[in-house]
Coordinates of C-alpha atoms in Angstrom, one line a residue:
X1 CA 29.7 18.0 18.4
X2 CA 30.8 21.5 19.4
X3 CA 29.5 22.6 22.8
X4 CA 26.3 24.5 22.8
X5 CA 26.4 28.3 23.1
X6 CA 26.3 29.7 26.6
X7 CA 22.9 30.4 27.9
X8 CA 22.2 33.9 29.3
X9 CA 19.1 35.5 30.8
X10 CA 18.1 39.2 30.5
X11 CA 17.9 41.7 33.3
X12 CA 15.1 44.2 33.4
X13 CA 17.3 46.8 31.8
X14 CA 17.8 44.5 28.8
X15 CA 21.5 43.7 29.4
X16 CA 22.7 40.1 29.5
X17 CA 23.4 38.5 32.8
X18 CA 25.3 35.3 33.5
X19 CA 23.4 32.0 33.6
X20 CA 22.3 30.9 37.1
X21 CA 24.5 27.8 36.9
X22 CA 27.5 27.3 34.6
X23 CA 26.1 24.3 32.9
X24 CA 25.9 23.8 29.1
X25 CA 22.6 23.6 27.4
X26 CA 22.2 20.2 25.6
X27 CA 18.9 20.7 23.9
X28 CA 15.3 21.6 24.4
X29 CA 12.0 19.8 24.3
X30 CA 8.4 20.9 24.8
X31 CA 7.2 21.1 28.4
X32 CA 4.6 18.4 27.8
X33 CA 7.2 16.0 26.5
X34 CA 8.9 16.1 29.9
X35 CA 5.9 14.1 31.2
X36 CA 4.8 12.0 28.3
X37 CA 8.0 11.3 26.2
X38 CA 11.2 12.4 27.9
X39 CA 10.3 12.1 31.6
X40 CA 12.6 11.1 34.5
X41 CA 14.6 8.0 33.6
X42 CA 14.1 8.2 29.9
X43 CA 16.9 8.4 27.3
X44 CA 17.0 11.4 25.0
X45 CA 19.3 11.8 22.0
X46 CA 20.8 15.3 21.3
X47 CA 22.7 15.4 18.1
X48 CA 25.5 12.7 18.5
X49 CA 25.1 12.4 22.2
X50 CA 22.8 10.5 24.5
X51 CA 21.6 11.4 28.0
X52 CA 19.3 10.1 30.7
X53 CA 16.9 12.5 32.4
X54 CA 17.8 12.9 36.1
X55 CA 15.4 12.3 39.0
X56 CA 13.5 15.0 40.8
X57 CA 15.4 14.9 44.2
X58 CA 17.1 18.2 43.5
X59 CA 14.4 19.8 41.4
X60 CA 13.3 22.3 44.0
X61 CA 16.9 23.6 43.9
X62 CA 17.3 23.6 40.1
X63 CA 13.8 24.3 38.9
X64 CA 13.0 28.0 39.5
X65 CA 9.4 28.5 40.6
X66 CA 9.0 31.3 38.0
X67 CA 9.8 28.7 35.2
X68 CA 8.3 25.6 36.8
X69 CA 5.2 26.8 38.6
X70 CA 3.2 24.8 41.1
X71 CA -0.1 23.2 39.9
X72 CA -2.9 22.1 42.1
X73 CA -5.5 19.4 41.5
X74 CA -6.8 18.3 44.8
X75 CA -8.6 15.1 43.8
X76 CA -5.7 13.7 41.8
X77 CA -3.2 14.8 44.6
X78 CA -5.2 12.8 47.1
X79 CA -5.2 9.7 44.9
X80 CA -1.5 9.9 44.4
X81 CA -0.6 10.8 48.0
X82 CA 1.1 14.2 47.2
X83 CA 0.2 17.8 48.1
X84 CA 0.8 19.4 44.7
X85 CA 2.3 19.1 41.2
X86 CA 4.9 21.1 39.3
X87 CA 5.2 21.9 35.6
X88 CA 8.6 21.1 34.2
X89 CA 10.8 24.1 33.3
X90 CA 10.1 25.8 30.0
X91 CA 12.8 25.7 27.4
X92 CA 13.1 29.3 26.3
X93 CA 16.0 31.7 25.4
X94 CA 15.4 33.5 28.7
X95 CA 15.2 30.3 30.9
X96 CA 17.8 30.2 33.6
X97 CA 17.9 26.5 34.4
X98 CA 16.3 23.4 33.1
X99 CA 15.9 19.7 33.6
X100 CA 19.1 18.0 34.6
X101 CA 20.5 15.1 32.4
X102 CA 23.3 12.7 32.8
X103 CA 25.4 11.0 30.1
X104 CA 24.1 7.5 29.3
X105 CA 25.1 5.0 28.0
X106 CA 28.7 5.4 29.0
X107 CA 30.1 2.9 26.4
X108 CA 30.9 4.6 23.1
X109 CA 32.6 3.8 19.8
X110 CA 34.6 5.8 17.4
X111 CA 33.5 5.5 13.8
X112 CA 37.0 6.3 12.6
X113 CA 39.4 4.1 14.6
X114 CA 36.5 1.7 15.6
X115 CA 37.6 1.7 19.2
X116 CA 34.9 0.5 21.6
X117 CA 35.3 1.4 25.3
X118 CA 34.0 3.5 28.2
X119 CA 33.8 7.2 27.3
X120 CA 36.5 8.0 29.8
X121 CA 38.9 5.9 27.8
X122 CA 38.8 8.3 24.9
X123 CA 40.0 11.1 27.2
X124 CA 37.7 13.8 25.7
X125 CA 38.1 17.4 26.8
X126 CA 35.4 18.8 29.2
X127 CA 32.1 19.5 27.5
X128 CA 33.0 17.5 24.4
X129 CA 32.3 13.9 23.4
X130 CA 35.1 13.2 20.9
X131 CA 37.9 10.8 20.2
X132 CA 41.2 12.7 20.9
X133 CA 43.2 10.1 18.9
X134 CA 41.2 10.8 15.7
X135 CA 41.3 14.6 15.5
X136 CA 38.2 15.1 17.7
X137 CA 36.0 12.7 15.8
X138 CA 32.5 12.7 17.4
X139 CA 31.9 9.5 19.4
X140 CA 28.8 7.3 18.9
X141 CA 26.9 6.2 22.0
X142 CA 26.3 2.5 22.4
X143 CA 23.4 1.4 20.3
X144 CA 22.5 -1.3 22.9
X145 CA 21.7 -1.1 26.6
X146 CA 20.7 -3.6 29.2
X147 CA 17.4 -3.3 31.3
X148 CA 15.1 -5.3 33.5
X149 CA 11.4 -5.2 34.3
X150 CA 12.1 -3.6 37.6
X151 CA 13.3 -0.5 35.8
X152 CA 17.0 -0.9 36.3
X153 CA 19.3 0.2 33.4
X154 CA 22.9 -0.5 32.6
X155 CA 25.4 -0.5 29.8
X156 CA 25.5 -3.5 27.5
X157 CA 28.2 -6.0 28.7
X158 CA 30.3 -6.0 25.5
X159 CA 33.3 -7.7 27.1
X160 CA 31.3 -10.6 28.4
X161 CA 29.5 -10.9 25.1
X162 CA 32.7 -11.1 23.2
X163 CA 34.6 -13.4 25.6
X164 CA 31.7 -15.7 26.5
X165 CA 33.5 -18.8 25.3
X166 CA 37.0 -17.7 26.1
X167 CA 37.1 -17.1 29.8
X168 CA 37.2 -19.4 32.8
X169 CA 34.0 -19.8 34.8
X170 CA 33.8 -17.2 37.6
X171 CA 36.5 -14.9 36.1
X172 CA 35.6 -11.3 36.6
X173 CA 38.7 -9.5 35.4
X174 CA 39.1 -8.4 31.9
X175 CA 41.7 -9.7 29.4
X176 CA 43.6 -6.4 29.2
X177 CA 43.0 -6.1 25.4
X178 CA 41.3 -3.3 23.5
X179 CA 37.9 -3.9 21.9
X180 CA 36.7 -2.5 18.7
X181 CA 33.4 -2.5 16.8
X182 CA 33.0 -2.5 13.0
X183 CA 30.2 -2.9 10.5
X184 CA 30.7 -5.4 7.7
X185 CA 28.1 -3.7 5.5
X186 CA 26.8 -7.0 4.1
X187 CA 23.4 -6.4 5.5
X188 CA 21.4 -4.2 7.9
X189 CA 21.0 -7.0 10.5
X190 CA 22.8 -7.5 13.8
X191 CA 25.0 -10.1 12.0
X192 CA 26.9 -7.1 10.4
X193 CA 27.8 -5.6 13.7
X194 CA 31.1 -7.2 14.6
X195 CA 33.1 -6.9 17.9
X196 CA 36.7 -8.0 18.3
X197 CA 39.5 -7.7 20.8
X198 CA 43.3 -7.4 20.6
X199 CA 43.7 -10.3 23.0
X200 CA 43.0 -12.6 20.1
X201 CA 39.6 -14.1 20.8
X202 CA 37.5 -14.8 17.7
X203 CA 35.4 -12.0 16.3
X204 CA 31.7 -12.2 17.2
X205 CA 28.6 -10.4 15.9
X206 CA 25.6 -9.0 17.9
X207 CA 23.3 -11.6 16.4
X208 CA 21.2 -13.2 19.1
X209 CA 21.7 -10.4 21.6
X210 CA 18.0 -9.7 21.8
X211 CA 16.9 -13.2 22.7
X212 CA 15.1 -13.1 26.1
X213 CA 17.6 -15.5 27.7
X214 CA 20.7 -14.2 25.8
X215 CA 22.3 -12.4 28.8
X216 CA 21.2 -14.9 31.4
X217 CA 23.0 -17.7 29.5
X218 CA 26.2 -15.6 29.8
X219 CA 25.8 -15.5 33.6
X220 CA 25.0 -11.7 33.4
X221 CA 22.8 -10.6 36.3
X222 CA 21.0 -7.3 36.8
X223 CA 23.1 -5.3 39.2
X224 CA 20.3 -3.0 40.1
X225 CA 21.7 0.3 38.8
X226 CA 19.6 3.4 38.5
X227 CA 21.7 5.9 36.6
X228 CA 18.9 8.6 36.5
X229 CA 19.2 9.0 40.3
X230 CA 22.3 10.7 41.7
X231 CA 24.4 8.6 44.2
X232 CA 21.7 5.9 44.1
X233 CA 23.0 2.6 45.7
X234 CA 22.6 -0.6 43.6
X235 CA 19.5 -2.6 44.5
X236 CA 19.2 -6.3 44.8
X237 CA 17.4 -7.6 41.8
X238 CA 16.2 -11.0 40.7
X239 CA 14.9 -10.0 37.3
X240 CA 16.7 -11.3 34.2
X241 CA 18.2 -8.5 32.2
X242 CA 17.4 -8.1 28.5
X243 CA 19.1 -6.3 25.6
X244 CA 17.3 -3.3 24.2
X245 CA 18.1 -0.7 21.6
X246 CA 18.8 2.7 23.0
X247 CA 15.9 4.3 21.0
X248 CA 13.4 1.5 21.7
X249 CA 10.0 2.5 23.1
X250 CA 10.4 -0.3 25.6
X251 CA 13.2 1.6 27.3
X252 CA 10.8 4.0 29.0
X253 CA 7.0 3.9 29.3
X254 CA 5.4 6.5 31.6
X255 CA 2.8 5.6 34.3
X256 CA 0.4 8.6 33.9
X257 CA -2.5 9.5 36.1
X258 CA -4.9 12.2 35.1
X259 CA -8.0 14.0 36.4
X260 CA -10.5 16.5 35.2
X261 CA -11.1 19.6 37.4
X262 CA -14.8 19.3 38.4
X263 CA -17.0 21.1 40.9
X264 CA -16.6 22.0 43.7
X265 CA -12.8 21.9 42.9
X266 CA -12.8 23.7 39.6
X267 CA -13.5 27.3 40.6
X268 CA -10.0 28.2 41.8
X269 CA -10.9 28.3 45.5
X270 CA -9.1 25.0 46.3
X271 CA -5.9 26.4 44.8
X272 CA -6.0 29.4 47.2
X273 CA -6.4 27.0 50.1
X274 CA -3.3 25.0 49.2
X275 CA -1.1 24.7 52.2
X276 CA -4.0 25.2 54.6
X277 CA -5.8 21.8 54.2
X278 CA -4.2 20.0 57.1
X279 CA -5.1 22.9 59.5
X280 CA -8.6 23.2 58.1
X281 CA -9.3 19.5 58.5
X282 CA -8.2 19.6 62.2
X283 CA -10.7 22.3 63.0
X284 CA -13.8 20.8 64.4
X285 CA -16.4 23.5 64.1
X286 CA -17.5 26.1 61.5
X287 CA -16.8 28.9 63.9
X288 CA -13.2 27.9 64.3
X289 CA -12.8 27.6 60.5
X290 CA -14.2 31.1 60.1
X291 CA -11.7 32.5 62.6
X292 CA -8.8 30.7 60.9
X293 CA -9.9 32.1 57.4
X294 CA -10.1 35.6 58.8
X295 CA -6.5 35.4 60.0
X296 CA -5.1 33.5 57.0
X297 CA -6.9 35.5 54.3
X298 CA -7.6 39.0 55.6
X299 CA -9.7 41.3 53.4
X300 CA -10.3 38.5 50.9
X301 CA -14.0 38.3 50.2
X302 CA -13.7 35.5 47.6
X303 CA -13.1 32.9 50.3
X304 CA -16.3 32.2 52.3
X305 CA -16.6 29.8 55.2
X306 CA -19.6 28.2 53.4
X307 CA -17.5 27.4 50.4
X308 CA -14.7 26.0 52.5
X309 CA -17.2 23.8 54.4
X310 CA -18.5 22.6 51.0
X311 CA -15.0 21.5 49.9
X312 CA -14.3 19.7 53.2
X313 CA -17.6 17.8 53.0
X314 CA -16.9 16.9 49.4
X315 CA -13.5 15.6 50.3
X316 CA -14.9 13.3 52.9
X317 CA -17.7 12.1 50.6
X318 CA -15.3 11.4 47.7
X319 CA -12.8 9.5 49.7
X320 CA -13.4 5.7 49.3
X321 CA -11.6 5.1 52.6
X322 CA -14.7 6.5 54.4
X323 CA -16.4 3.3 53.4
X324 CA -14.1 1.2 55.6
X325 CA -11.4 -1.3 55.1
X326 CA -13.7 -3.8 53.3
X327 CA -14.7 -1.2 50.7
X328 CA -11.3 0.2 50.1
X329 CA -10.1 -3.3 49.3
X330 CA -12.5 -3.6 46.3
X331 CA -12.9 0.0 45.2
X332 CA -9.8 1.5 43.6
X333 CA -9.2 5.2 44.4
X334 CA -8.6 6.0 40.8
X335 CA -11.8 4.3 39.7
X336 CA -13.7 6.3 42.3
X337 CA -12.1 9.5 40.8
X338 CA -13.5 8.5 37.4
X339 CA -16.9 7.8 38.8
X340 CA -17.1 11.3 40.3
X341 CA -16.2 12.7 36.8
X342 CA -18.9 10.6 35.2
X343 CA -21.6 11.8 37.6
X344 CA -20.6 15.4 37.0
X345 CA -20.5 14.9 33.2
X346 CA -24.1 13.5 33.4
X347 CA -25.3 16.3 35.7
X348 CA -23.6 19.2 33.9
X349 CA -22.3 22.5 35.2
X350 CA -23.7 25.6 33.5
X351 CA -21.5 28.7 33.4
X352 CA -24.3 31.1 34.3
X353 CA -24.6 29.4 37.7
X354 CA -21.0 30.1 38.7
X355 CA -19.4 33.2 40.1
X356 CA -15.7 32.4 40.0
X357 CA -13.3 31.6 37.2
X358 CA -14.9 28.2 36.5
X359 CA -12.7 25.6 34.8
X360 CA -15.4 23.1 34.0
X361 CA -18.4 24.1 31.9
X362 CA -20.7 21.3 30.8
X363 CA -24.1 22.0 29.3
X364 CA -26.7 20.0 27.3
X365 CA -27.3 21.0 23.7
X366 CA -29.9 23.5 22.9
X367 CA -31.5 21.5 20.1
X368 CA -33.7 18.4 20.5
X369 CA -31.7 15.2 21.1
X370 CA -34.5 13.0 19.7
X371 CA -32.6 12.6 16.5
X372 CA -30.1 10.4 18.5
X373 CA -32.7 8.0 19.8
X374 CA -32.1 5.4 17.0
X375 CA -28.5 5.2 18.1
X376 CA -29.5 4.6 21.7
X377 CA -27.5 7.6 22.7
X378 CA -28.8 9.4 25.7
X379 CA -28.7 13.2 25.8
X380 CA -25.1 14.2 25.0
X381 CA -23.3 16.9 27.0
X382 CA -21.2 19.7 25.5
X383 CA -18.1 20.3 27.6
X384 CA -17.3 23.8 26.6
X385 CA -14.4 24.2 29.0
X386 CA -12.3 21.7 30.8
X387 CA -9.0 21.5 32.6
X388 CA -7.0 18.2 32.8
X389 CA -3.9 17.6 34.9
X390 CA -1.7 14.7 33.8
X391 CA 0.9 13.6 36.4
X392 CA 3.9 11.4 35.9
X393 CA 3.6 8.9 38.8
X394 CA 6.4 6.6 37.8
X395 CA 7.7 4.7 34.8
X396 CA 8.3 1.1 33.6
X397 CA 10.7 -0.6 31.3
X398 CA 10.2 -3.5 28.9
X399 CA 6.6 -4.4 29.9
X400 CA 3.5 -2.4 29.5
X401 CA 2.4 -0.3 32.6
X402 CA -1.0 -2.0 32.5
X403 CA 0.6 -5.4 33.2
X404 CA 2.4 -4.2 36.2
X405 CA 1.7 -4.0 39.9
X406 CA 3.0 -1.0 41.8
X407 CA 6.1 -2.9 42.8
X408 CA 7.4 -2.9 39.2
X409 CA 7.1 0.9 38.9
X410 CA 10.5 2.7 39.0
X411 CA 10.6 5.7 41.2
X412 CA 11.3 9.2 40.0
X413 CA 13.4 10.1 43.1
X414 CA 15.7 8.5 45.6
X415 CA 13.7 9.8 48.5
X416 CA 9.9 10.2 48.7
X417 CA 8.6 13.6 47.6
X418 CA 5.3 15.4 48.3
X419 CA 5.0 16.4 44.7
X420 CA 5.1 15.0 41.1
X421 CA 5.8 16.5 37.7
X422 CA 2.7 17.2 35.7
X423 CA 1.3 19.0 32.8
X424 CA -1.8 21.2 32.8
X425 CA -4.0 21.4 29.6
X426 CA -7.2 23.1 28.8
X427 CA -9.7 22.1 26.1
X428 CA -13.2 21.2 25.2
X429 CA -15.1 18.0 24.4
X430 CA -18.3 16.0 23.8
X431 CA -19.6 13.5 26.3
X432 CA -21.5 10.6 24.8
X433 CA -23.6 8.2 26.9
X434 CA -25.4 5.1 25.7
X435 CA -28.7 3.6 27.1
X436 CA -27.6 1.2 29.8
X437 CA -30.7 -1.0 29.6
X438 CA -30.2 -1.5 25.9
X439 CA -26.5 -2.2 26.5
X440 CA -27.3 -4.9 29.1
X441 CA -29.8 -6.6 26.8
X442 CA -27.3 -6.7 24.0
X443 CA -24.5 -7.9 26.2
X444 CA -26.5 -10.9 27.4
X445 CA -26.4 -12.3 23.8
X446 CA -24.4 -15.6 23.7
X447 CA -22.4 -14.5 20.7
X448 CA -21.5 -11.1 22.1
X449 CA -20.5 -12.6 25.5
X450 CA -18.4 -15.2 23.8
X451 CA -16.6 -12.7 21.7
X452 CA -15.8 -10.5 24.6
X453 CA -14.7 -13.4 26.7
X454 CA -12.3 -14.4 24.1
X455 CA -10.6 -11.0 24.2
X456 CA -10.6 -11.0 28.0
X457 CA -9.0 -14.4 28.1
X458 CA -6.2 -13.3 25.7
X459 CA -5.7 -10.1 27.6
X460 CA -5.5 -11.9 31.0
X461 CA -3.0 -14.3 29.6
X462 CA -0.8 -11.5 28.2
X463 CA -0.9 -9.7 31.6
X464 CA 0.1 -12.9 33.5
X465 CA 3.0 -13.6 31.0
X466 CA 4.4 -10.1 31.4
X467 CA 4.1 -10.0 35.2
X468 CA 6.5 -11.4 37.7
X469 CA 3.7 -12.1 40.2
X470 CA 0.7 -13.2 38.2
X471 CA -1.5 -13.2 41.3
X472 CA -0.9 -9.5 41.7
X473 CA -2.1 -8.6 38.2
X474 CA -5.5 -6.9 38.0
X475 CA -8.1 -8.7 35.8
X476 CA -8.7 -7.5 32.3
X477 CA -11.4 -4.8 31.9
X478 CA -12.6 -6.4 28.7
X479 CA -16.4 -6.6 28.9
X480 CA -18.9 -6.3 26.1
X481 CA -19.7 -2.8 27.4
X482 CA -16.1 -1.7 27.6
X483 CA -15.1 -3.0 24.1
X484 CA -18.2 -1.5 22.5
X485 CA -17.7 2.0 24.0
X486 CA -13.9 1.9 23.4
X487 CA -14.3 1.0 19.7
X488 CA -17.1 3.5 19.2
X489 CA -14.9 6.2 20.6
X490 CA -12.2 5.3 18.2
X491 CA -14.3 5.3 15.1
X492 CA -15.9 8.6 16.1
X493 CA -12.5 10.2 16.6
X494 CA -11.5 8.9 13.2
X495 CA -14.6 10.4 11.7
X496 CA -14.1 13.8 13.3
X497 CA -10.5 13.8 12.1
X498 CA -11.8 13.4 8.6
X499 CA -14.9 15.5 8.6
X500 CA -14.2 18.2 11.2
X501 CA -10.6 18.9 10.4
X502 CA -9.1 17.8 13.7
X503 CA -5.9 15.7 13.5
X504 CA -6.6 12.4 15.3
X505 CA -3.6 13.0 17.5
X506 CA -5.2 16.2 18.8
X507 CA -8.2 14.3 20.1
X508 CA -8.2 12.0 23.2
X509 CA -10.7 9.6 24.7
X510 CA -11.6 9.3 28.3
X511 CA -13.5 6.1 29.1
X512 CA -16.2 5.5 31.7
X513 CA -17.2 1.8 31.4
X514 CA -17.4 0.4 34.9
X515 CA -20.6 -0.9 36.4
X516 CA -23.2 1.9 36.4
X517 CA -21.3 3.9 33.8
X518 CA -21.7 3.7 30.0
X519 CA -20.1 6.7 28.3
X520 CA -16.9 8.3 27.0
X521 CA -15.5 11.8 26.6
X522 CA -13.8 12.8 23.4
X523 CA -11.9 16.0 24.0
X524 CA -9.1 18.3 22.7
X525 CA -7.0 18.7 25.8
X526 CA -3.8 19.7 24.1
X527 CA -1.3 22.5 24.6
X528 CA -1.5 23.8 21.0
X529 CA -4.0 25.8 19.0
X530 CA -6.4 22.9 18.6
X531 CA -7.4 23.2 22.2
X532 CA -10.6 25.2 22.8
X533 CA -11.9 27.1 19.8
X534 CA -15.4 25.7 19.9
X535 CA -15.0 23.4 16.9
X536 CA -15.4 20.1 18.7
X537 CA -18.3 21.3 20.9
X538 CA -20.1 22.2 17.6
X539 CA -19.8 18.5 16.6
X540 CA -21.7 17.5 19.7
X541 CA -25.0 19.1 18.6
X542 CA -27.5 16.3 18.1
X543 CA -28.0 16.7 14.4
X544 CA -24.2 16.8 13.6
X545 CA -23.5 14.0 16.1
X546 CA -26.1 11.8 14.5
X547 CA -24.6 12.4 11.1
X548 CA -21.1 11.7 12.4
X549 CA -22.2 8.5 14.1
X550 CA -24.0 7.2 11.0
X551 CA -21.0 8.0 8.8
X552 CA -18.5 6.4 11.3
X553 CA -20.6 3.2 11.6
X554 CA -20.8 2.9 7.8
X555 CA -17.1 3.3 7.6
X556 CA -16.7 0.6 10.2
X557 CA -18.5 -1.9 8.1
X558 CA -15.6 -2.1 5.7
X559 CA -11.8 -2.1 6.1
X560 CA -9.1 -2.1 3.4
X561 CA -7.7 -5.2 5.2
X562 CA -11.0 -7.2 5.0
X563 CA -11.7 -10.0 5.0
X564 CA -8.6 -10.7 7.1
X565 CA -9.5 -7.9 9.6
X566 CA -13.1 -8.7 10.3
X567 CA -12.6 -12.5 10.2
X568 CA -9.5 -12.3 12.6
X569 CA -9.1 -15.5 14.6
X570 CA -5.8 -14.5 16.3
X571 CA -5.0 -14.9 20.0
X572 CA -4.3 -11.1 20.4
X573 CA -6.1 -8.5 22.4
X574 CA -7.9 -7.1 19.4
X575 CA -10.3 -8.9 17.1
X576 CA -11.8 -6.9 14.1
X577 CA -9.5 -3.9 14.5
X578 CA -6.4 -2.7 12.7
X579 CA -4.6 0.5 11.8
X580 CA -6.7 0.9 8.7
X581 CA -10.0 1.0 10.5
X582 CA -10.2 1.4 14.3
X583 CA -6.7 2.1 15.8
X584 CA -5.6 5.7 16.7
X585 CA -2.3 7.4 17.5
X586 CA -1.0 6.1 20.8
X587 CA -1.4 9.4 22.5
X588 CA -5.2 9.4 21.8
X589 CA -6.0 6.0 23.3
X590 CA -6.1 5.2 27.0
X591 CA -5.6 1.5 26.5
X592 CA -2.7 1.4 24.0
X593 CA -4.9 0.4 21.1
X594 CA -6.0 -2.9 22.6
X595 CA -9.5 -4.3 23.4
X596 CA -11.0 -3.1 20.1
X597 CA -13.5 -5.0 18.0
X598 CA -15.7 -3.2 15.3
X599 CA -17.7 -6.4 14.9
X600 CA -19.4 -5.5 18.1
X601 CA -20.5 -2.2 16.5
X602 CA -21.7 -3.4 13.1
X603 CA -21.6 -7.2 13.2
X604 CA -19.8 -9.6 10.8
X605 CA -20.8 -10.9 7.4
X606 CA -21.7 -14.2 9.0
X607 CA -23.6 -12.6 11.9
X608 CA -24.8 -9.1 11.2
X609 CA -27.0 -9.0 14.3
X610 CA -23.9 -9.3 16.5
X611 CA -23.4 -5.5 16.2
X612 CA -25.0 -3.1 18.7
X613 CA -25.8 -0.7 15.9
X614 CA -26.8 -3.3 13.3
X615 CA -30.4 -2.1 13.1
X616 CA -29.2 1.4 12.2
X617 CA -27.2 0.1 9.2
X618 CA -30.2 -1.7 7.9
X619 CA -32.3 1.4 7.6

C-alpha cells in the first residue's frame, strides 16, 4: 500500500500550512465509531494494514480542543467518577491531528514468497508495509491473534503451534529456521491454512486452533500484554489465552454508559459551572455562594444563586450514597440514574416553562389517550427534544460485558484520567408506560412466572459460565415485567420501521423495568438526519400509537420460522424470538438481543391466555 497523502490544514488566508505533527494519515472513521466500534483497544483494518487504537494517556496533547471539544453531563460524570467527557477528534480534510493507532498484529505473511515472520523481518521502508524481497509486495497482517478475558492481546504463537511436538519440554529458544504460510486451496476451512519451517518439522494446519484449550495444551500462557497502551508493563495474568480471528467481534466489545440530560441539568447552566463544582460544594451558605458567583461570573445574569442552589440540592438528593453504606450496597448508582430519568419522563417538562436553551422537552399528547386504555397503556409522553451522552467506560474481550464484573474491564489508559471519550447525540422519542397493577396481576400467573424463570435460569447459567468469579456476577434481570416490556419495545420498533419509514438501526430502546418502573423509551438519538425531525413524536399520538400497537401485536402472533420459533424449548436466553420476528440490529437493543419472548405478548397456540395482550387480539 502506498503511504497516504500528507495532511495539511488551512490558514485563515487560504494557504496550506504544514500538519501539526509529521505523522501519516492511515484512514478515517465517523466520530461516533470511535466510541461504539473502533474505540481504544480495538483493531481497525485500513486497506492491507491492521492497527490497534491507542489509549488516551496522551490524548490531551494530541487531541486539539477545537477538534475534540469537552462535553459535560453532570449526572453521568458523577456515576463514572470523572469530571467531564471529550468527543473524539473529527476526521476532516482540515483536521490537524487525530486518534493515534499502533501497528498490530506484528506478525505478517507475504502472499508471494509465503514467508511468515515478524514485520521487522521483512525490512520494509519507513511508512510502508511491504516485502522488500518481492518487489514491494504488500504484506498481509496475521489473520489470527491471541486474547484472554482480562483484555490482554498478543500475536498468535505460530512457532509454538508448528513445533508443538518437535521441541523439548521447557525449551524457549527458536529453531533458527524460517517459517512460511501457504493455502492449499482444497477448502475454505482452517485445514487449508498450512504452516511449515525450513528446520524440517512436519507441516501443520491451523485446524483446531480455536478450541478453548488449544493454546493451554501447548503450554502457552497469557503474558499480560496491552499493545494499545504505550510503554505498558506486562501484567500477571492467570487467564487461559484463546485464539481469535483478527476481525472477530469478540476481539473488542465496548462497555458503554449513557445518560439523558434531564432537569435541572438540561438547561446549560451546569455546563457553565464546570470547573467550579468543588468550590461551590465547599461553601456553606447561600451568601458565600452568591459572592463566589459574582467574582467568577461578573456581568453574567444567566447564572442566579437560586438556580445554583437548586443544582446543589439536586446533586445531594440524587446521590445514592446519601442513603448510607447499607443503601449504597444494594442500590446501583447507574440504576439510580435510570430511576431519575423515569420519574422525569413520567412528570414531563414543557418547553413553555423554561427560559434557557432546554435540552429536554417532554409533553403529554394533546389528544385524548383513552383509545390506549384497551392496551393497558398509561398516558404516553412525547419527548420532543432530548440529548444523550454515551461514554466509553472500558472494554472487554471474548466475553459479553454483561457477564463481567468490573475487574474484567480493560482500562483505556495506563494512568487514571478524570475524563472519558464520549459521543453526544440529539433526538426525539416516545415514552410508553404500562399499568403496573395490571402487570403485577398478569405476572402472578403460574405459567407466566414459569416461563420467565426458565429464561432467568438460562441467563444466570450463561453469566456464571463466562465469568471467572461466579460469585461476583450480578443476577439476571429477567422478570416477567422486563421480558414483556423488552419484547414490546422490539416489536414496536419493527412496526415503526415498516410503517413510519424509520430504519430499525436509527431507533433505540431505553428500558425502565426495575421495581416501581414499567416503561420504555423509543428514540432516534442518532448523529444523522433521522435525529429530530418530528416524525417519531408524531407516532406517539394516542390514535397512531394504538394503531401501531395493534398492528405490531398481530405481526407478533406469527413468525416465518413458526412453529419452531414459538414452540422453542432450547436452553438459550430467548424463547419465542428470532431475527424474523422480534430481534433488532445490535445497536438498537440494550441487552444484545437476549431476554425476548413474544409468547408473553400474544400467547402460544397451546395457551393463548399466556399473553399480556391476548384480550386485544380476540377483539
